[in-house]
């Protein structure tokens, strides 16, 4: 039984890197083979025992809520046909999870989006998934791996991976000392640094476990990089007051906010899809 039952999905962003595909469709609904990105994320949360899903949405994102709800017409239409099997996974998700939504009416950054989700989370530790980072864990999902570390240390945790120096400007970047294999105590973290100022090439990817005191820290965090309230800045403050850990996850991550990452994920899951067809 997981100690963490809630997972927050900030999903209000416009997805401008994927225009025109995302002009009238949420980027989280882009399909990788036959499943929308957000469903991969929700499945990862469920695997980690987080069955209470909170989604921070925005204008033009109603398709997300419709996806995680029953479609009676569709059910009626395909009932008793060979296509019914295609709905097995999503039916199980709708059955086993609860979904709560709140809207972020202004895009003021990831920190602000997470703070907007406070009303869905309350005073409990929670997971955060950025659905456009699609992760494939080695033995278990990335959030499951992080939940195990949380059970041991009970503090905020960010997932990290090594990236080439010339790409650090796209990420939050950490510096820290290794506590155990792949687990670092964060001493510094910077949002989207210039390569010359980057404290390392360990980049934060879109998986977090946060303790609820982070909400108060975000409230006092001024806008940072790009004039937005950054979760990285709030976590940097948290690291000076409490321990924050960075975890080098075991597995693979696809940046599905970029065309290259999206195509990489599609190829990966197409292979799996093909294996399943011939099994
Ligand atoms: C956000 C975070 C950044 C993190 C990244 C991971 O940036 O602000 O720290 O490294 O997600 O995907 P974004 O990609 O939303 O600009």
Coordinates of C-alpha atoms and ligand atoms in Angstrom, one line a residue:
X1 CA 0.0 0.0 0.0
X2 CA 1.5 3.3 -1.1
X3 CA 1.8 6.1 1.4
X4 CA 1.0 8.6 -1.3
X5 CA -2.4 8.4 -2.8
X6 CA -2.6 11.6 -4.9
X7 CA -1.0 12.6 -8.1
X8 CA -1.2 16.0 -9.7
X9 CA -1.0 16.6 -13.4
X10 CA -0.3 20.2 -14.4
X11 CA -2.0 20.3 -17.8
X12 CA -2.9 23.9 -18.5
X13 CA 0.0 24.8 -20.9
X14 CA -0.7 25.6 -24.5
X15 CA 1.7 23.2 -26.1
X16 CA 3.0 25.8 -28.5
X17 CA 6.0 23.6 -29.5
X18 CA 3.5 21.3 -31.2
X19 CA 1.4 23.8 -33.2
X20 CA -0.7 23.5 -35.3
X21 CA -1.6 20.0 -33.8
X22 CA -2.3 21.6 -30.5
X23 CA -4.3 24.5 -31.7
X24 CA -7.7 23.2 -30.6
X25 CA -6.6 19.9 -28.9
X26 CA -4.8 19.6 -25.6
X27 CA -1.2 18.5 -26.0
X28 CA -1.8 15.9 -23.4
X29 CA -4.3 14.2 -25.8
X30 CA -1.7 13.7 -28.5
X31 CA -1.7 9.9 -29.1
X32 CA 1.5 7.8 -28.9
X33 CA 0.4 4.8 -31.0
X34 CA -3.2 4.4 -29.6
X35 CA -3.2 6.1 -26.2
X36 CA -3.1 9.8 -25.3
X37 CA 0.0 11.0 -23.5
X38 CA -1.9 11.7 -20.3
X39 CA -3.2 8.1 -20.1
X40 CA 0.4 6.9 -19.9
X41 CA 1.0 9.3 -17.0
X42 CA -2.2 8.2 -15.2
X43 CA -1.2 4.5 -15.6
X44 CA 2.3 5.3 -14.1
X45 CA 0.6 7.0 -11.2
X46 CA -1.7 4.0 -10.6
X47 CA 1.2 1.7 -10.7
X48 CA 2.7 3.8 -7.9
X49 CA -0.5 3.4 -5.9
X50 CA -1.7 6.9 -6.6
X51 CA -5.4 6.5 -7.5
X52 CA -6.5 10.0 -6.8
X53 CA -5.8 12.0 -9.8
X54 CA -5.9 15.8 -9.8
X55 CA -5.6 17.6 -13.1
X56 CA -4.9 21.4 -13.4
X57 CA -6.6 22.3 -16.6
X58 CA -7.2 25.5 -18.5
X59 CA -9.2 26.8 -21.4
X60 CA -9.7 24.4 -24.3
X61 CA -8.8 21.3 -22.2
X62 CA -12.2 19.7 -21.8
X63 CA -11.2 16.7 -23.8
X64 CA -9.1 15.6 -20.8
X65 CA -12.1 15.3 -18.5
X66 CA -14.1 13.6 -21.2
X67 CA -11.4 11.1 -21.8
X68 CA -11.5 10.0 -18.1
X69 CA -15.3 9.5 -18.1
X70 CA -17.7 7.0 -19.6
X71 CA -19.0 7.6 -23.1
X72 CA -22.4 5.9 -23.1
X73 CA -23.0 6.3 -26.8
X74 CA -19.6 4.8 -27.6
X75 CA -20.1 1.9 -25.1
X76 CA -23.5 1.2 -26.7
X77 CA -22.1 1.3 -30.2
X78 CA -19.3 -1.2 -29.7
X79 CA -20.9 -3.4 -27.1
X80 CA -20.5 -7.0 -28.1
X81 CA -18.2 -6.3 -31.0
X82 CA -14.5 -7.2 -31.4
X83 CA -13.6 -3.5 -30.6
X84 CA -14.8 -3.7 -27.0
X85 CA -11.3 -4.9 -25.9
X86 CA -9.9 -1.5 -27.0
X87 CA -11.7 0.1 -24.1
X88 CA -10.5 -2.4 -21.4
X89 CA -7.7 -0.2 -20.1
X90 CA -9.5 3.1 -20.0
X91 CA -12.5 1.4 -18.3
X92 CA -10.3 0.1 -15.6
X93 CA -8.8 3.5 -15.1
X94 CA -12.2 5.2 -14.8
X95 CA -13.3 2.5 -12.4
X96 CA -10.3 2.5 -10.1
X97 CA -9.4 6.2 -10.0
X98 CA -11.0 9.4 -8.9
X99 CA -10.5 12.4 -11.1
X100 CA -10.7 16.0 -9.8
X101 CA -10.1 19.1 -11.8
X102 CA -9.3 22.7 -11.2
X103 CA -8.6 25.5 -13.7
X104 CA -5.5 27.6 -13.9
X105 CA -6.9 30.8 -15.5
X106 CA -3.5 32.5 -16.1
X107 CA -0.3 30.8 -17.2
X108 CA 2.1 31.9 -14.6
X109 CA 4.5 29.0 -14.6
X110 CA 4.8 25.4 -13.3
X111 CA 5.1 26.6 -9.7
X112 CA 1.9 28.5 -10.0
X113 CA 0.2 25.6 -11.7
X114 CA 1.2 23.3 -8.8
X115 CA -0.1 25.9 -6.3
X116 CA -3.4 26.0 -8.2
X117 CA -3.6 22.3 -7.5
X118 CA -3.4 22.8 -3.7
X119 CA -7.2 22.7 -3.5
X120 CA -7.1 19.1 -5.0
X121 CA -4.3 17.9 -2.8
X122 CA -4.7 19.3 0.7
X123 CA -2.1 18.6 3.3
X124 CA -0.7 15.3 2.0
X125 CA 2.5 14.4 0.1
X126 CA 1.7 13.9 -3.6
X127 CA 3.2 13.0 -6.9
X128 CA 3.5 15.3 -9.9
X129 CA 3.6 14.1 -13.5
X130 CA 4.3 16.3 -16.5
X131 CA 2.6 14.2 -19.1
X132 CA 4.7 15.3 -22.0
X133 CA 7.7 13.6 -20.4
X134 CA 6.8 10.0 -21.2
X135 CA 8.7 7.6 -19.0
X136 CA 9.4 4.0 -19.3
X137 CA 10.7 2.5 -16.1
X138 CA 13.3 -0.3 -16.1
X139 CA 11.5 -2.7 -13.7
X140 CA 8.9 -0.5 -12.4
X141 CA 7.6 3.0 -13.3
X142 CA 9.6 6.1 -12.4
X143 CA 7.0 7.3 -9.9
X144 CA 7.0 3.9 -8.2
X145 CA 10.8 4.1 -7.9
X146 CA 10.4 7.6 -6.4
X147 CA 7.7 6.5 -3.9
X148 CA 10.1 3.9 -2.5
X149 CA 12.7 6.6 -1.9
X150 CA 10.0 8.8 -0.3
X151 CA 9.1 6.0 2.1
X152 CA 12.7 6.0 3.3
X153 CA 13.4 9.8 3.5
X154 CA 10.0 11.5 3.6
X155 CA 11.1 14.7 1.7
X156 CA 10.6 16.3 -1.7
X157 CA 12.2 14.4 -4.5
X158 CA 12.8 15.3 -8.2
X159 CA 13.7 12.9 -10.9
X160 CA 16.8 13.6 -12.9
X161 CA 18.8 12.4 -15.8
X162 CA 22.1 13.3 -17.4
X163 CA 21.7 15.4 -20.5
X164 CA 24.4 16.8 -22.9
X165 CA 25.8 20.2 -21.7
X166 CA 24.3 22.0 -24.6
X167 CA 20.8 21.0 -23.6
X168 CA 20.9 22.1 -19.9
X169 CA 19.2 25.4 -20.8
X170 CA 15.9 23.5 -21.4
X171 CA 15.7 22.2 -17.9
X172 CA 15.9 22.7 -14.2
X173 CA 19.5 21.6 -13.2
X174 CA 20.7 20.4 -9.9
X175 CA 23.9 20.1 -7.9
X176 CA 24.3 17.7 -5.0
X177 CA 26.2 15.1 -3.2
X178 CA 25.4 11.4 -3.7
X179 CA 23.7 9.9 -0.6
X180 CA 23.3 6.4 -2.0
X181 CA 23.4 5.0 -5.5
X182 CA 21.6 7.4 -7.8
X183 CA 20.2 9.5 -4.9
X184 CA 21.6 13.0 -4.4
X185 CA 21.0 15.6 -1.6
X186 CA 20.4 18.8 -3.6
X187 CA 22.6 21.7 -2.7
X188 CA 21.6 23.9 -5.5
X189 CA 19.1 24.0 -8.3
X190 CA 18.7 26.5 -11.2
X191 CA 15.9 26.8 -13.8
X192 CA 17.1 26.7 -17.4
X193 CA 20.7 28.0 -16.8
X194 CA 23.1 29.0 -19.5
X195 CA 25.5 26.1 -20.1
X196 CA 28.3 28.2 -18.6
X197 CA 26.4 28.8 -15.3
X198 CA 24.9 25.3 -15.0
X199 CA 25.9 23.6 -11.8
X200 CA 26.0 20.2 -13.5
X201 CA 24.4 18.3 -16.4
X202 CA 21.8 16.6 -14.2
X203 CA 18.5 17.8 -15.5
X204 CA 15.2 17.6 -13.7
X205 CA 12.5 15.7 -15.7
X206 CA 8.8 15.9 -15.2
X207 CA 8.4 13.7 -12.1
X208 CA 8.2 15.0 -8.6
X209 CA 7.2 13.9 -5.2
X210 CA 6.4 16.9 -3.0
X211 CA 5.5 17.4 0.6
X212 CA 2.5 19.8 1.2
X213 CA 4.7 22.5 2.9
X214 CA 5.8 23.2 -0.7
X215 CA 2.6 25.2 -1.2
X216 CA 3.6 27.8 1.4
X217 CA 7.1 28.0 -0.2
X218 CA 5.6 28.5 -3.7
X219 CA 3.4 31.3 -2.3
X220 CA 6.5 33.2 -1.2
X221 CA 8.5 32.5 -4.4
X222 CA 8.8 35.5 -6.7
X223 CA 8.6 35.0 -10.5
X224 CA 11.9 33.8 -11.9
X225 CA 13.0 32.6 -15.3
X226 CA 10.7 33.9 -18.1
X227 CA 8.8 35.9 -15.5
X228 CA 7.1 32.7 -14.3
X229 CA 6.8 31.2 -10.8
X230 CA 9.1 28.2 -11.0
X231 CA 8.8 25.0 -9.0
X232 CA 12.6 24.8 -9.3
X233 CA 13.0 28.1 -7.4
X234 CA 10.6 26.9 -4.7
X235 CA 12.5 23.6 -4.3
X236 CA 15.8 25.5 -4.1
X237 CA 14.4 27.4 -1.1
X238 CA 13.1 24.1 0.3
X239 CA 16.5 22.6 -0.1
X240 CA 18.0 25.3 2.2
X241 CA 15.4 24.6 4.9
X242 CA 14.8 20.9 4.5
X243 CA 16.3 18.1 2.6
X244 CA 15.4 17.8 -1.1
X245 CA 16.6 14.7 -3.0
X246 CA 17.2 14.2 -6.7
X247 CA 16.9 10.7 -8.0
X248 CA 18.5 9.4 -11.1
X249 CA 15.7 7.1 -12.3
X250 CA 16.1 3.8 -13.9
X251 CA 14.6 3.7 -17.4
X252 CA 14.0 5.9 -20.4
X253 CA 12.3 9.2 -20.9
X254 CA 10.9 10.7 -24.1
X255 CA 10.4 14.4 -24.3
X256 CA 7.1 14.3 -26.1
X257 CA 6.9 18.1 -26.1
X258 CA 9.5 17.9 -28.9
X259 CA 9.0 16.3 -32.3
X260 CA 12.1 14.2 -31.9
X261 CA 11.1 12.8 -28.5
X262 CA 7.5 12.3 -29.7
X263 CA 8.6 10.2 -32.7
X264 CA 11.1 8.3 -30.4
X265 CA 8.2 7.4 -28.1
X266 CA 6.0 6.5 -31.0
X267 CA 8.7 4.1 -32.4
X268 CA 9.2 2.6 -28.9
X269 CA 5.6 1.9 -28.2
X270 CA 4.9 0.8 -31.8
X271 CA 7.4 -2.0 -31.2
X272 CA 5.6 -3.0 -28.1
X273 CA 2.2 -2.8 -29.8
X274 CA 3.5 -5.0 -32.6
X275 CA 4.8 -7.6 -30.1
X276 CA 1.4 -7.6 -28.4
X277 CA -0.4 -8.1 -31.7
X278 CA 1.8 -11.2 -32.5
X279 CA 1.7 -12.6 -29.0
Ligands
LIG1 C1 9.6 22.2 -16.6 C2 10.4 22.6 -15.4 C3 11.9 22.2 -15.6 C4 12.0 20.8 -15.9 C5 11.1 20.4 -17.1 C6 11.1 18.9 -17.3 O1 10.1 23.0 -17.7 O2 10.3 24.0 -15.2 O3 12.6 22.5 -14.4 O4 13.4 20.5 -16.2 O5 9.8 20.8 -16.9 O6 10.4 18.5 -18.4 P1 9.2 23.1 -19.1 O7 9.6 21.9 -19.9 O8 7.8 23.1 -18.7 O9 9.7 24.4 -19.7

